[in-house]
Amino acid sequence: MFSLRQISTAIVRGTRSKHTLPDLPYDYAALEPVISREIMSLHHSKHHQTYVTNLNAAEDKLKAAVEKGDVSTQISLAPAIKFNGGGHLNHSIFWQNLSPNKSDPSSELCTAINNSFGSLENLKQQLAAATIAIQGSGWGWLGYEPQSGLLRIATCGNQDPLQGTTGLVPLFGIDVWEHAYYLQYKNVRPDYVKAIFDIVNWKDVSERYQKATCK
């Protein structure tokens, strides 16, 4: 996640382009029965699009404030950029983390999971427990900790981005905002979290782990 200062510098230099809603790598109905077509359509085309629209609007306001030298307005825009920028980043990862096609973790990721949690099943149980316990809206994450070389479980409130909040590199995230599951699972968040492991794109998670360890 870029800092407000980095964004301001990029805007002054004219190097930032408009953010756009990424295409899904599958059809809206592809993840059924775990996630319904209706939820996927609303989640992607409405909610994610709103984060993109609001992020672009906030950055336009920031550009104007930078050009005017209006530091107070620049500072006041930080929460909107963090929230909508985090929403855009988080969802862009989330869509790729899911797939209708079954896959398994790479051998390298399996080794890392075993070293950090003892087994894949232990990872699932611990990540599910942490995610279900989030109060209000937020995300449960599996992340990579560069300092130790271990995998960690973390939670973030609202749309706070994992890396900008904890320093962990995001590998797999579970969205537990109600718009991600309520139409289908109602108030039974545990059923949604448990079911989502059936559609994890472990190929994508493995590729993210490989990139994170190569930096």
CSV table of C-alpha atoms in Angstrom, one decimal:
chain,number,residue,atom,x,y,z
A,1,MET,CA,0.0,0.0,0.0
A,2,PHE,CA,1.4,3.4,-1.0
A,3,SER,CA,1.8,6.1,1.6
A,4,LEU,CA,0.1,9.4,1.2
A,5,ARG,CA,3.5,11.0,0.5
A,6,GLN,CA,4.3,8.5,-2.2
A,7,ILE,CA,0.9,9.0,-3.9
A,8,SER,CA,1.3,12.8,-3.7
A,9,THR,CA,4.8,12.6,-5.3
A,10,ALA,CA,3.5,10.3,-8.0
A,11,ILE,CA,0.6,12.7,-8.7
A,12,VAL,CA,3.0,15.7,-9.0
A,13,ARG,CA,5.2,13.8,-11.4
A,14,GLY,CA,2.2,12.7,-13.4
A,15,THR,CA,3.0,9.0,-13.1
A,16,ARG,CA,-0.3,7.7,-11.6
A,17,SER,CA,-3.0,6.3,-13.9
A,18,LYS,CA,-6.6,5.7,-13.1
A,19,HIS,CA,-7.5,2.5,-11.2
A,20,THR,CA,-9.8,0.1,-13.0
A,21,LEU,CA,-12.0,-2.8,-11.9
A,22,PRO,CA,-10.1,-6.0,-12.7
A,23,ASP,CA,-11.8,-8.7,-14.7
A,24,LEU,CA,-12.7,-11.9,-12.9
A,25,PRO,CA,-10.8,-15.0,-14.1
A,26,TYR,CA,-14.1,-17.0,-14.1
A,27,ASP,CA,-17.8,-16.5,-14.5
A,28,TYR,CA,-20.0,-15.1,-11.7
A,29,ALA,CA,-21.6,-18.5,-11.3
A,30,ALA,CA,-18.4,-20.5,-11.4
A,31,LEU,CA,-17.9,-20.7,-7.6
A,32,GLU,CA,-21.4,-22.1,-6.9
A,33,PRO,CA,-22.5,-23.6,-4.6
A,34,VAL,CA,-19.9,-22.1,-2.3
A,35,ILE,CA,-20.5,-18.5,-3.4
A,36,SER,CA,-23.7,-17.8,-5.5
A,37,ARG,CA,-23.8,-15.9,-8.8
A,38,GLU,CA,-25.8,-13.1,-7.1
A,39,ILE,CA,-23.2,-12.5,-4.4
A,40,MET,CA,-20.3,-12.6,-6.9
A,41,SER,CA,-22.1,-10.2,-9.2
A,42,LEU,CA,-22.9,-7.7,-6.5
A,43,HIS,CA,-19.6,-8.1,-4.7
A,44,HIS,CA,-17.5,-7.6,-7.9
A,45,SER,CA,-19.5,-5.2,-10.0
A,46,LYS,CA,-20.9,-3.1,-7.3
A,47,HIS,CA,-18.8,-3.2,-4.1
A,48,HIS,CA,-15.4,-3.5,-5.7
A,49,GLN,CA,-16.3,-1.0,-8.3
A,50,THR,CA,-17.3,1.5,-5.6
A,51,TYR,CA,-13.8,1.2,-4.0
A,52,VAL,CA,-12.2,1.9,-7.4
A,53,THR,CA,-14.5,4.8,-8.1
A,54,ASN,CA,-14.0,6.4,-4.7
A,55,LEU,CA,-10.2,5.8,-4.8
A,56,ASN,CA,-9.9,7.6,-8.1
A,57,ALA,CA,-12.1,10.5,-6.8
A,58,ALA,CA,-9.9,10.8,-3.7
A,59,GLU,CA,-6.7,10.8,-5.7
A,60,ASP,CA,-8.2,13.5,-8.0
A,61,LYS,CA,-8.9,15.6,-4.9
A,62,LEU,CA,-5.4,14.9,-3.6
A,63,LYS,CA,-3.9,16.1,-6.9
A,64,ALA,CA,-5.8,19.3,-6.7
A,65,ALA,CA,-4.7,19.8,-3.1
A,66,VAL,CA,-1.1,19.1,-4.0
A,67,GLU,CA,-1.2,21.6,-6.8
A,68,LYS,CA,-2.6,24.3,-4.5
A,69,GLY,CA,-0.2,23.4,-1.7
A,70,ASP,CA,-3.2,22.7,0.5
A,71,VAL,CA,-1.6,20.5,3.1
A,72,SER,CA,-4.6,20.3,5.4
A,73,THR,CA,-6.8,18.8,2.6
A,74,GLN,CA,-4.0,16.4,1.6
A,75,ILE,CA,-3.9,15.1,5.2
A,76,SER,CA,-7.7,14.9,5.4
A,77,LEU,CA,-7.8,12.6,2.4
A,78,ALA,CA,-5.6,9.9,3.9
A,79,PRO,CA,-8.5,7.9,5.5
A,80,ALA,CA,-10.4,7.8,2.2
A,81,ILE,CA,-7.3,6.7,0.3
A,82,LYS,CA,-6.5,4.0,2.9
A,83,PHE,CA,-10.0,2.6,3.0
A,84,ASN,CA,-10.8,2.6,-0.7
A,85,GLY,CA,-7.2,1.8,-1.7
A,86,GLY,CA,-7.2,-1.1,0.7
A,87,GLY,CA,-10.6,-2.3,-0.6
A,88,HIS,CA,-9.2,-2.3,-4.1
A,89,LEU,CA,-6.0,-4.1,-3.2
A,90,ASN,CA,-7.7,-6.7,-1.0
A,91,HIS,CA,-10.4,-7.6,-3.5
A,92,SER,CA,-7.9,-7.8,-6.4
A,93,ILE,CA,-6.1,-10.5,-4.4
A,94,PHE,CA,-9.3,-12.1,-3.2
A,95,TRP,CA,-10.7,-12.8,-6.7
A,96,GLN,CA,-7.4,-14.5,-7.7
A,97,ASN,CA,-7.3,-16.5,-4.5
A,98,LEU,CA,-10.5,-18.3,-5.5
A,99,SER,CA,-11.1,-20.8,-8.3
A,100,PRO,CA,-13.6,-23.3,-9.4
A,101,ASN,CA,-10.8,-25.7,-10.3
A,102,LYS,CA,-9.2,-27.8,-7.6
A,103,SER,CA,-5.5,-27.3,-6.9
A,104,ASP,CA,-3.0,-28.1,-4.2
A,105,PRO,CA,-0.3,-26.1,-2.5
A,106,SER,CA,3.2,-26.3,-4.2
A,107,SER,CA,5.8,-28.5,-2.5
A,108,GLU,CA,7.5,-25.3,-1.3
A,109,LEU,CA,4.4,-23.9,0.2
A,110,CYS,CA,3.5,-27.2,1.8
A,111,THR,CA,6.9,-27.2,3.5
A,112,ALA,CA,6.3,-23.7,4.7
A,113,ILE,CA,2.9,-24.5,6.0
A,114,ASN,CA,4.2,-27.6,7.9
A,115,ASN,CA,7.0,-25.5,9.4
A,116,SER,CA,4.7,-22.8,10.5
A,117,PHE,CA,1.5,-24.7,11.5
A,118,GLY,CA,2.4,-28.4,11.6
A,119,SER,CA,-0.1,-29.3,8.8
A,120,LEU,CA,-2.4,-27.8,6.2
A,121,GLU,CA,-5.4,-28.9,8.3
A,122,ASN,CA,-4.0,-27.0,11.3
A,123,LEU,CA,-3.5,-23.9,9.1
A,124,LYS,CA,-7.2,-24.1,8.0
A,125,GLN,CA,-8.4,-24.5,11.5
A,126,GLN,CA,-6.4,-21.6,12.9
A,127,LEU,CA,-7.1,-19.3,10.0
A,128,ALA,CA,-10.8,-20.1,10.2
A,129,ALA,CA,-11.0,-19.5,14.0
A,130,ALA,CA,-9.2,-16.1,13.7
A,131,THR,CA,-11.4,-15.0,10.8
A,132,ILE,CA,-14.7,-16.0,12.3
A,133,ALA,CA,-13.7,-14.1,15.5
A,134,ILE,CA,-13.3,-10.8,13.7
A,135,GLN,CA,-15.7,-8.3,15.3
A,136,GLY,CA,-17.6,-6.4,12.7
A,137,SER,CA,-16.2,-6.2,9.2
A,138,GLY,CA,-12.7,-7.2,8.1
A,139,TRP,CA,-10.4,-9.8,6.6
A,140,GLY,CA,-8.6,-12.9,7.8
A,141,TRP,CA,-5.2,-13.4,6.2
A,142,LEU,CA,-2.4,-15.9,5.6
A,143,GLY,CA,0.7,-13.9,5.2
A,144,TYR,CA,4.5,-14.3,4.8
A,145,GLU,CA,6.8,-12.7,7.3
A,146,PRO,CA,10.0,-11.7,5.5
A,147,GLN,CA,12.0,-11.3,8.8
A,148,SER,CA,11.5,-14.8,10.0
A,149,GLY,CA,10.7,-16.6,6.8
A,150,LEU,CA,7.6,-18.0,8.4
A,151,LEU,CA,3.9,-17.9,7.5
A,152,ARG,CA,1.6,-16.0,9.9
A,153,ILE,CA,-2.1,-15.6,10.4
A,154,ALA,CA,-3.4,-12.1,10.9
A,155,THR,CA,-6.7,-10.2,10.8
A,156,CYS,CA,-7.4,-6.6,9.6
A,157,GLY,CA,-10.4,-4.5,10.4
A,158,ASN,CA,-12.5,-2.9,7.6
A,159,GLN,CA,-10.4,-2.6,4.4
A,160,ASP,CA,-7.0,-2.1,6.1
A,161,PRO,CA,-4.4,-3.7,3.8
A,162,LEU,CA,-2.4,-6.5,5.3
A,163,GLN,CA,1.1,-5.4,4.3
A,164,GLY,CA,0.6,-1.7,5.1
A,165,THR,CA,-0.9,-2.7,8.5
A,166,THR,CA,1.3,-5.6,9.6
A,167,GLY,CA,4.2,-5.8,7.3
A,168,LEU,CA,3.1,-9.3,6.2
A,169,VAL,CA,3.0,-10.1,2.5
A,170,PRO,CA,-0.5,-11.2,1.7
A,171,LEU,CA,-0.9,-14.7,0.3
A,172,PHE,CA,-4.6,-15.7,0.9
A,173,GLY,CA,-7.4,-13.5,2.3
A,174,ILE,CA,-10.9,-14.3,3.5
A,175,ASP,CA,-13.4,-11.4,3.2
A,176,VAL,CA,-15.8,-11.4,6.1
A,177,TRP,CA,-17.7,-8.2,5.3
A,178,GLU,CA,-21.4,-9.2,5.3
A,179,HIS,CA,-21.8,-8.3,1.6
A,180,ALA,CA,-19.4,-11.2,0.9
A,181,TYR,CA,-21.7,-13.9,2.3
A,182,TYR,CA,-24.9,-12.6,3.9
A,183,LEU,CA,-27.3,-13.2,1.0
A,184,GLN,CA,-26.4,-16.9,1.1
A,185,TYR,CA,-25.2,-17.7,4.6
A,186,LYS,CA,-27.2,-15.1,6.5
A,187,ASN,CA,-25.6,-14.6,10.0
A,188,VAL,CA,-23.8,-17.9,10.0
A,189,ARG,CA,-20.3,-16.7,9.3
A,190,PRO,CA,-18.6,-20.0,10.3
A,191,ASP,CA,-20.4,-21.9,7.5
A,192,TYR,CA,-19.1,-19.4,4.9
A,193,VAL,CA,-15.5,-19.4,6.2
A,194,LYS,CA,-15.5,-23.2,6.3
A,195,ALA,CA,-16.9,-23.6,2.8
A,196,ILE,CA,-14.5,-21.1,1.2
A,197,PHE,CA,-11.6,-23.5,1.7
A,198,ASP,CA,-13.2,-25.7,-0.9
A,199,ILE,CA,-12.5,-23.1,-3.6
A,200,VAL,CA,-9.1,-21.9,-2.6
A,201,ASN,CA,-6.8,-21.4,-5.6
A,202,TRP,CA,-3.7,-22.9,-4.1
A,203,LYS,CA,-1.9,-22.4,-7.4
A,204,ASP,CA,-2.3,-18.6,-6.9
A,205,VAL,CA,-1.4,-18.8,-3.2
A,206,SER,CA,1.7,-20.8,-4.1
A,207,GLU,CA,2.8,-18.3,-6.8
A,208,ARG,CA,2.4,-15.4,-4.3
A,209,TYR,CA,4.5,-17.3,-1.8
A,210,GLN,CA,7.2,-17.9,-4.4
A,211,LYS,CA,7.3,-14.2,-5.3
A,212,ALA,CA,7.4,-13.2,-1.7
A,213,THR,CA,10.4,-15.4,-0.9
A,214,CYS,CA,12.3,-14.3,-4.0
A,215,LYS,CA,12.3,-10.6,-3.0
